[in-house]
Coordinates of C-alpha atoms and ligand atoms in Angstrom, one line a residue:
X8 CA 0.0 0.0 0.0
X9 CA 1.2 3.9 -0.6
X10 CA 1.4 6.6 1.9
X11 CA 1.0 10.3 1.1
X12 CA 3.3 11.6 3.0
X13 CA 3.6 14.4 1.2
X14 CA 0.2 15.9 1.8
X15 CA 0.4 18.9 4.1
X16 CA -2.6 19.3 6.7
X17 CA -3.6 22.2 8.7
X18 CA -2.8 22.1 12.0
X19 CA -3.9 25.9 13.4
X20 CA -7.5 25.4 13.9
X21 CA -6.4 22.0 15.8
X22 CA -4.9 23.4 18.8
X23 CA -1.7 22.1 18.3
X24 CA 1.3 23.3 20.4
X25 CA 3.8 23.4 17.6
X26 CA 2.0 25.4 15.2
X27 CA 0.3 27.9 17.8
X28 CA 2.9 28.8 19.8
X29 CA 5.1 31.2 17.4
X30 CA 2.5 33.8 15.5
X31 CA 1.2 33.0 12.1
X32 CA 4.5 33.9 9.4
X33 CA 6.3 31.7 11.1
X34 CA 7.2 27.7 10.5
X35 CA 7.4 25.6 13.1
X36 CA 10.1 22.3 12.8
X37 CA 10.1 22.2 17.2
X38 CA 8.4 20.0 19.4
X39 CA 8.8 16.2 18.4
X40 CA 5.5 15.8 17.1
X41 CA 4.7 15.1 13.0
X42 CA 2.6 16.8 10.9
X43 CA 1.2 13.4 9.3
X44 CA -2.1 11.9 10.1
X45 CA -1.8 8.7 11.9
X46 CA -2.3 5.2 10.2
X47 CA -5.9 4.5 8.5
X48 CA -6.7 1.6 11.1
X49 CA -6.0 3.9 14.2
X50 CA -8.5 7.1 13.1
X51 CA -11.2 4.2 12.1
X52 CA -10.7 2.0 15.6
X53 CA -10.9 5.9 17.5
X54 CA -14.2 6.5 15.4
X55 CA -16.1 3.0 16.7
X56 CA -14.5 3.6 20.2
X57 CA -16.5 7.4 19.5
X58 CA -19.4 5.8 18.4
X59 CA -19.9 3.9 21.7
X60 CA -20.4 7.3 23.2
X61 CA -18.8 6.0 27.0
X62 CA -16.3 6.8 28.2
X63 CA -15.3 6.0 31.9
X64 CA -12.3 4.9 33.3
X65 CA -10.9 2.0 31.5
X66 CA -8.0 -1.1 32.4
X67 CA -6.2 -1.6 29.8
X68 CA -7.3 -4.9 27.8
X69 CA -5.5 -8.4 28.3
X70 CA -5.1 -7.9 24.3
X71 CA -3.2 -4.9 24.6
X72 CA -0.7 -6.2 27.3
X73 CA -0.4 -8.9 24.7
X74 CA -0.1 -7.3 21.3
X75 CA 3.1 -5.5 23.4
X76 CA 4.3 -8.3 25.0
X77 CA 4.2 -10.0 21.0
X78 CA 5.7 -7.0 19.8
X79 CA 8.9 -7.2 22.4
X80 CA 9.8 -10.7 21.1
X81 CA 8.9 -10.3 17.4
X82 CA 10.7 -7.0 17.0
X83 CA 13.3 -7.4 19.4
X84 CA 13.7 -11.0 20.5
X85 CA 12.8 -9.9 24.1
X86 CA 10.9 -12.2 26.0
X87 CA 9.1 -10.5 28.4
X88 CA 5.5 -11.6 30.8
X89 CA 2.6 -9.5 30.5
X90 CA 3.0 -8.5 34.0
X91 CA 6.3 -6.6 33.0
X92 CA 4.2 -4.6 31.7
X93 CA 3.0 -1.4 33.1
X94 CA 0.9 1.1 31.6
X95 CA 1.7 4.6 31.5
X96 CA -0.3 8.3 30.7
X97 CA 3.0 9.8 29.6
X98 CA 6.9 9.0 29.5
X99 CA 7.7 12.4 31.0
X100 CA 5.6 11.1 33.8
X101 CA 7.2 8.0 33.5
X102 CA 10.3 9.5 34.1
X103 CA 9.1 11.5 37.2
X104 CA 7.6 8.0 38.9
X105 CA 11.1 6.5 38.5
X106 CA 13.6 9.3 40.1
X107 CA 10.4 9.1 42.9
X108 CA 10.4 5.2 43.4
X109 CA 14.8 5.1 43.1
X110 CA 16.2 8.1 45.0
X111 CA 15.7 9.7 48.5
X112 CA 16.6 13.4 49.1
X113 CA 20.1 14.1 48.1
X114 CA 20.7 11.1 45.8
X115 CA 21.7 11.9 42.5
X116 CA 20.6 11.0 39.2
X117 CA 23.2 9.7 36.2
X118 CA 22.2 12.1 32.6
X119 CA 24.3 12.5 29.3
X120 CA 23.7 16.1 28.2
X121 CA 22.9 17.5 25.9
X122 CA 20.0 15.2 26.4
X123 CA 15.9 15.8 26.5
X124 CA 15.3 18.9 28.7
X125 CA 13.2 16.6 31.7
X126 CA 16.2 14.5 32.3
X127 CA 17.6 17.5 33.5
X128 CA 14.5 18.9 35.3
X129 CA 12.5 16.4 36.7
X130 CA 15.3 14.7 39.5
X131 CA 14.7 18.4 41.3
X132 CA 10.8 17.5 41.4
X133 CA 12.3 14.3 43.7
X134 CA 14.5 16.5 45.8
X135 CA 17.2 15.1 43.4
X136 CA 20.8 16.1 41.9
X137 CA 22.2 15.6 38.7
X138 CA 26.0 13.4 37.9
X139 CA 26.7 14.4 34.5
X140 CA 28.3 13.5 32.3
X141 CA 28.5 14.9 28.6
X142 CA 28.4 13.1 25.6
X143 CA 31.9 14.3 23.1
X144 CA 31.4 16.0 19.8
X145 CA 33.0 14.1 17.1
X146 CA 33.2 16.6 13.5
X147 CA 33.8 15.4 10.6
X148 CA 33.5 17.8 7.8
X149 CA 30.2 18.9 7.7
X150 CA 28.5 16.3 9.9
X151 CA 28.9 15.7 13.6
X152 CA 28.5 12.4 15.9
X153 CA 28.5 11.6 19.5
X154 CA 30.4 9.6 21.4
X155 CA 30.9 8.0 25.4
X156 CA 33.5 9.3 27.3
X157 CA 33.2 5.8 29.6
X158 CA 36.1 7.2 32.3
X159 CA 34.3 10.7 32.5
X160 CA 30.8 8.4 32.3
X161 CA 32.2 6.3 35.7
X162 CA 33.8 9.4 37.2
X163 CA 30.4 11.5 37.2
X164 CA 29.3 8.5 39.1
X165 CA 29.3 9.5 43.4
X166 CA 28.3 7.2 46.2
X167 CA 25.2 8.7 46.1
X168 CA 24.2 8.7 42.6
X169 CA 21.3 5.6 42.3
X170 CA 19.9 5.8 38.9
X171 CA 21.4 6.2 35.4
X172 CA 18.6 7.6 32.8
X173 CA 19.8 6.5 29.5
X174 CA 18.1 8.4 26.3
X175 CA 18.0 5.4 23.8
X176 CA 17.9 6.5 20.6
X177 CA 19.2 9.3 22.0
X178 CA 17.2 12.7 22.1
X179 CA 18.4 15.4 20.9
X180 CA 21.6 13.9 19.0
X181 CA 19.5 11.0 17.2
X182 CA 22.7 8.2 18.1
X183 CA 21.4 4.5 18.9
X184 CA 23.8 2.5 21.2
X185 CA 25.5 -0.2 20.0
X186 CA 25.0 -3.6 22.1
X187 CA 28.7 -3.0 22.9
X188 CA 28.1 0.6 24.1
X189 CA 24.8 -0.7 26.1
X190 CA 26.8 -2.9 27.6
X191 CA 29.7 -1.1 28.8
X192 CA 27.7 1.5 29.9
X193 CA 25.3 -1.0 31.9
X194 CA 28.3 -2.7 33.2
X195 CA 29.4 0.3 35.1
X196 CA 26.1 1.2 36.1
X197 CA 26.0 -2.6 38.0
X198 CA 29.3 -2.1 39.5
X199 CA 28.5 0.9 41.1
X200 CA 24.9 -0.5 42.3
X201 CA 22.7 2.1 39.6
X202 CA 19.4 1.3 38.5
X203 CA 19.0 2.1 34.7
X204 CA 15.9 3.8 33.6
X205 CA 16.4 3.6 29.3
X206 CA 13.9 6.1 27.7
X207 CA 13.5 4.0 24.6
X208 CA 10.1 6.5 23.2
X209 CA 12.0 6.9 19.8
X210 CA 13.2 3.1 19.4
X211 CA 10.7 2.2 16.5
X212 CA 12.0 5.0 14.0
X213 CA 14.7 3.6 13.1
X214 CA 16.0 5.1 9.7
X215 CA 18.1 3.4 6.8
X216 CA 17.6 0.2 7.7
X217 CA 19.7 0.6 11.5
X218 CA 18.2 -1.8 14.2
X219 CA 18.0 -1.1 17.5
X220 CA 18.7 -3.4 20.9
X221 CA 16.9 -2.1 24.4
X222 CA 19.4 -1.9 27.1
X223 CA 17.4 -4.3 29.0
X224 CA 18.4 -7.4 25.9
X225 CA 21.9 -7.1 26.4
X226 CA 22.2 -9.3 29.6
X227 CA 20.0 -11.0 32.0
X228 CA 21.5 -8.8 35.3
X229 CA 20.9 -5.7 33.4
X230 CA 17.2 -6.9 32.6
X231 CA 17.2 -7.5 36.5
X232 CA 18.3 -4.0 36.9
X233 CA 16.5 -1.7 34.3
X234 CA 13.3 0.0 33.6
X235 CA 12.5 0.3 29.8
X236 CA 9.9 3.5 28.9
X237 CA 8.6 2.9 25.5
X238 CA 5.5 4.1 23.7
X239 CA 3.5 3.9 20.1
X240 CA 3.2 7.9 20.9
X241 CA 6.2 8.9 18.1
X242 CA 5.7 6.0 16.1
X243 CA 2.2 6.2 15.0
X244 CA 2.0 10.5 16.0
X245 CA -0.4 10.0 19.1
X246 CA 1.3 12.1 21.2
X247 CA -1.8 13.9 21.9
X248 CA -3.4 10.5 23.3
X249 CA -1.0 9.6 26.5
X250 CA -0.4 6.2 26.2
X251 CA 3.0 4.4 26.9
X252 CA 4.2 1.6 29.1
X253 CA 7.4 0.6 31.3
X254 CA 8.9 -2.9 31.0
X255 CA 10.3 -4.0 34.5
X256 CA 11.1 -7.9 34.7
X257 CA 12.3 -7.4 38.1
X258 CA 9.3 -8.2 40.2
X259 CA 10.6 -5.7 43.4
X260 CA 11.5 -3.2 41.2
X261 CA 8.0 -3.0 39.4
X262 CA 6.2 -2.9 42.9
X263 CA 8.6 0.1 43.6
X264 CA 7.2 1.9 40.3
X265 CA 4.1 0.7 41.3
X266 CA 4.0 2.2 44.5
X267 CA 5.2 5.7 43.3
X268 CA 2.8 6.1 41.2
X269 CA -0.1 5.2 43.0
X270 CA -2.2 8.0 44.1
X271 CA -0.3 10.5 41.6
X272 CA -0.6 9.3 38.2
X273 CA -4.0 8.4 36.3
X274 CA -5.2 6.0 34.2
X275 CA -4.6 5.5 30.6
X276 CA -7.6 7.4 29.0
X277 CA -9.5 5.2 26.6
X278 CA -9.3 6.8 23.6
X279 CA -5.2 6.4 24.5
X280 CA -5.9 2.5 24.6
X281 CA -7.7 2.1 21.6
X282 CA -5.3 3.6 19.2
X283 CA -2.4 2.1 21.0
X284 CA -4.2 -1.5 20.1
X285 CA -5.0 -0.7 16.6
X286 CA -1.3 0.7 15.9
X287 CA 0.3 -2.0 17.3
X288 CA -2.0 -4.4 16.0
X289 CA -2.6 -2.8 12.1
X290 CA 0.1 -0.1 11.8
X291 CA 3.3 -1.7 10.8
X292 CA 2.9 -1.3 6.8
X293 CA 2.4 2.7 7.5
X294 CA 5.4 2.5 10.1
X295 CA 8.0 0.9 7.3
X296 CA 6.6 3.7 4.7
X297 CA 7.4 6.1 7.1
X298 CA 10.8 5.0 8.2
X299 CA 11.9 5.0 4.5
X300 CA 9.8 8.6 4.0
X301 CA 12.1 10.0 7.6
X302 CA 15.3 8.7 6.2
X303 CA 14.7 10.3 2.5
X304 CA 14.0 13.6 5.1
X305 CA 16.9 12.9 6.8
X306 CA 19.0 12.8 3.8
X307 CA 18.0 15.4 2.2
X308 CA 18.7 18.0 5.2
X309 CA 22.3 16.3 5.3
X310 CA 23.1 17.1 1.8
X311 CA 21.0 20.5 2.2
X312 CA 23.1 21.4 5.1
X313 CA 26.6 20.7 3.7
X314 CA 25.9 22.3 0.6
X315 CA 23.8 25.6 1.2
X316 CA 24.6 26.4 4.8
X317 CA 27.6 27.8 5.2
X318 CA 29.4 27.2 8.6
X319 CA 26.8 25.0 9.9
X320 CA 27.3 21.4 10.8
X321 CA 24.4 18.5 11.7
X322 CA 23.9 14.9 13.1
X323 CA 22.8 12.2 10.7
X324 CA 20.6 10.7 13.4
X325 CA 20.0 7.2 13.3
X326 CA 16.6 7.5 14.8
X327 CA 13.6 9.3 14.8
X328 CA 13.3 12.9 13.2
X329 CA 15.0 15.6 15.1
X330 CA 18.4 16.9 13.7
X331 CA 21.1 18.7 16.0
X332 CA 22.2 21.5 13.7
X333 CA 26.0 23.0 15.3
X334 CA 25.8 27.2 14.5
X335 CA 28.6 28.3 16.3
X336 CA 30.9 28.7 13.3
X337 CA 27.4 30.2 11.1
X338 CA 29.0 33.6 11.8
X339 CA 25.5 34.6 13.2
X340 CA 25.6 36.7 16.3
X341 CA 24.0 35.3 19.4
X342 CA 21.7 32.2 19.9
X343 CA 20.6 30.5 16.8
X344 CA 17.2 29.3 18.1
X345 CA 16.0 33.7 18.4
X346 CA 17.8 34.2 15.4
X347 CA 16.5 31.7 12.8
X348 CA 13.1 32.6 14.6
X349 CA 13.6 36.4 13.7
X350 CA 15.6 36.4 10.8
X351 CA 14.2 33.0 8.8
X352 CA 11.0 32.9 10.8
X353 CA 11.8 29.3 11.4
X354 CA 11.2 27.6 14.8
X355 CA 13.1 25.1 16.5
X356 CA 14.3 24.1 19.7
X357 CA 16.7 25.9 21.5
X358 CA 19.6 24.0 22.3
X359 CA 20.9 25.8 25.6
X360 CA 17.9 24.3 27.2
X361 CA 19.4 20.5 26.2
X362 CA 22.1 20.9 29.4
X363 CA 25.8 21.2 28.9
X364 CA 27.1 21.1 25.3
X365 CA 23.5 22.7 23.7
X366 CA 24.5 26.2 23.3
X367 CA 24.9 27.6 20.0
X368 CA 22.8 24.4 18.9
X369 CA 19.2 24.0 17.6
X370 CA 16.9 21.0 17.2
X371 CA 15.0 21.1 13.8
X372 CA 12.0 18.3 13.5
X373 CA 12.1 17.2 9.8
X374 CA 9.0 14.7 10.6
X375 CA 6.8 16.7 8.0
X376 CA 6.3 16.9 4.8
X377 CA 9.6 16.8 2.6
X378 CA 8.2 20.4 0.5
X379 CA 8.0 22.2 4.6
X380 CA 11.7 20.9 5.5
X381 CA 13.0 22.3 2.2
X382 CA 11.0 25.6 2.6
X383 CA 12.3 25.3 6.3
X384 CA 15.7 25.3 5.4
X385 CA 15.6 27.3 2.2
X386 CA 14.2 30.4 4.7
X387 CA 17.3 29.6 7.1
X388 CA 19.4 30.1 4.1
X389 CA 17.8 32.8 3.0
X390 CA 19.1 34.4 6.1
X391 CA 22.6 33.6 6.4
X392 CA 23.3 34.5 2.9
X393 CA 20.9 37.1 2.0
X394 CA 19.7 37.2 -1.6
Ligands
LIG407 C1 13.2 11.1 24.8 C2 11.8 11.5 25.1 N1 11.2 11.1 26.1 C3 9.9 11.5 26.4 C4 9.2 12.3 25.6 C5 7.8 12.7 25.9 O1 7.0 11.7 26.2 P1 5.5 11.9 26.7 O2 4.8 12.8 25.7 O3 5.0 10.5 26.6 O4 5.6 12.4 28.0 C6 9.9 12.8 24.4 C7 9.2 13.7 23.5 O5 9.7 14.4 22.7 C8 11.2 12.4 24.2 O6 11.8 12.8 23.1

């Protein structure tokens, strides 16, 4: 079957953060959401869950917990039990349950900046610290990679430092870990007695054919030690409904997640459930068209970068849609993000607000239609060499 990809739709009138925050002239390529309509079966299973017309509080269904525990092993060869699984409103909440059920007051929490603006915040909601410790810059011509520094990655580590949360695919600089990388990284994190929490939300877009491991596959201690966040939220762009899950296969750990979330965190909604179910169940066809439509995207900023933007390097993620553009050698003065907002009338993320390492960076979300990331970066051109 074909996908239009291609189509653009108007997303004003719906609401939508990313094009209502910045006023009307200006394009939005921010906030990791896409500007495609979901898969066919998920808009029809939301219309005959509409039709129903209730809509209480709902568990979610013993299919549901299955189709994901199918999915794990299929996908991933990852055999989990459907009482692994735990479902979620939200991985930013998902995030906040885990600092709350792992540290006490003064513990610290492990990040890699420049990483996903929550890691950094939500450890303070828990009374928490931060260990950091930055990711390096590789350049190489026009393009730019990131690597582990493993001694700085044990050295951030302090006696009091409990959890390690791992962005995998990483978030903003679009690197998935090798096996080998998971497991060093895991190894030290068992040595010194860390719980991982592995933020896996992007893992299903993988682009040009990369694959991806969870943290949790690469031994059976660090399965015993981890808790996976994952969601068909980026996938299948149902951001908007709150659904995710963890996967904890150690039974004490779970009832620790369990238990800080009780009281705090609602239930999945059920309009959340339902297109979770139908995505997982009837969306893969429209998730490979997309993954070859993303890494077409990807390509074509790459290419677009290196040869129309003078001075400015990017990633080549290997996941998901965000780019990590590098402006500090544009020759533009000040912070990129308010100046492609003022002088292309492009918005993007800021990447001061990424932690350590994000200044004089932006995050540009090319999960739209090919014709906006070209206008997109045509009007960022536009800019640094005006016509
Ligand atoms: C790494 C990462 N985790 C979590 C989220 C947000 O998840 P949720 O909307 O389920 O809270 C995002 C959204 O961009 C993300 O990139």
């Amino acid at each position: 079957m074909t996908y239009d990809f291609d189509r653009p739709i108007e997303r004003r009138k719906s609401g939508s953060i990313k094009w209502t925050k910045y006023s009307g002239d200006v394009l939005p390529m921010w906030v990791a959401d896409m500007d495609f309509a979901s898969p066919e079966p998920v808009i029809q299973a939301l219309r005959e869950r509409v039709e129903h017309g209730v809509f209480g509080y709902e568990w979610p269904s013993t299919e549901l917990t299955e189709v994901v525990v199918e999915r794990m092993q299929r996908v991933y060869h990852w055999t989990i039990k459907a009482e692994d699984v735990i479902f979620l409103p939200g991985l930013v909440s998902g995030i906040n349950i885990v600092c709350r059920a792992i540290g006490s007051p003064g513990d610290a929490v492990l990040l890699q900046p420049p990483v996903y603006p929550p890691f950094l915040t939500a450890p303070a909601n828990h009374g928490l610290t931060t260990a950091q410790a930055p990711l390096t810059m590789v350049t190489n011509g026009h393009a730019i990679r990131y690597e582990i520094d493993y001694d700085a990655f044990e050295a951030a580590i302090t006696p009091r430092t409990r959890l390690f949360l791992l962005c995998h695919p990483h978030n903003p600089t679009g690197t998935d870990y090798s096996p080998e990388q998971l497991a060093r990284m895991g190894e030290i994190c068992l040595r010194h007695g860390l719980t991982i929490c592995s933020d896996e939300i992007h893992c299903d877009l993988m682009l040009g054919g990369a694959r991806h491991t969870p943290m949790a596959c690469v031994s059976p201690e660090i399965a015993a030690n981890c808790i996976t966040l994952m969601a068909p939220s980026k996938t299948f762009n149902l951001a908007g409904l709150g659904c995710s899950f963890a996967i904890v296969q150690n039974a004490a750990l779970r009832e620790q997640v369990k238990k800080a979330e009780a009281g705090i965190v609602p239930h999945v909604n059920a309009l959340g459930l339902t297109a979770a179910l139908a995505a997982y169940r009837h969306g893969d066809d429209w998730l490979d068209a997309l993954r070859q439509y993303l890494t077409v995207n990807r390509d074509t900023l790459v290419d677009y970068v290196a040869e129309n933007l003078p001075g400015v390097r990017t990633t080549e993620p290997q996941a998901t849609y965000l780019a990590w553009l590098d402006f500090r050698e544009s020759g533009i003065q000040g912070n990129p993000f308010e100046w492609c907002l003022e002088k292309a009338k492009i918005a993007m993320n800021d990447g001061a607000a990424f932690g350590s390492g994000g200044e004089g960076f932006v995050r540009f979300n090319f999960g739209c239609p090919r014709s906006q990331v070209i206008q997109a970066l045509d009007q960022i051109k536009n800019a640094l060499i005006p016509v």
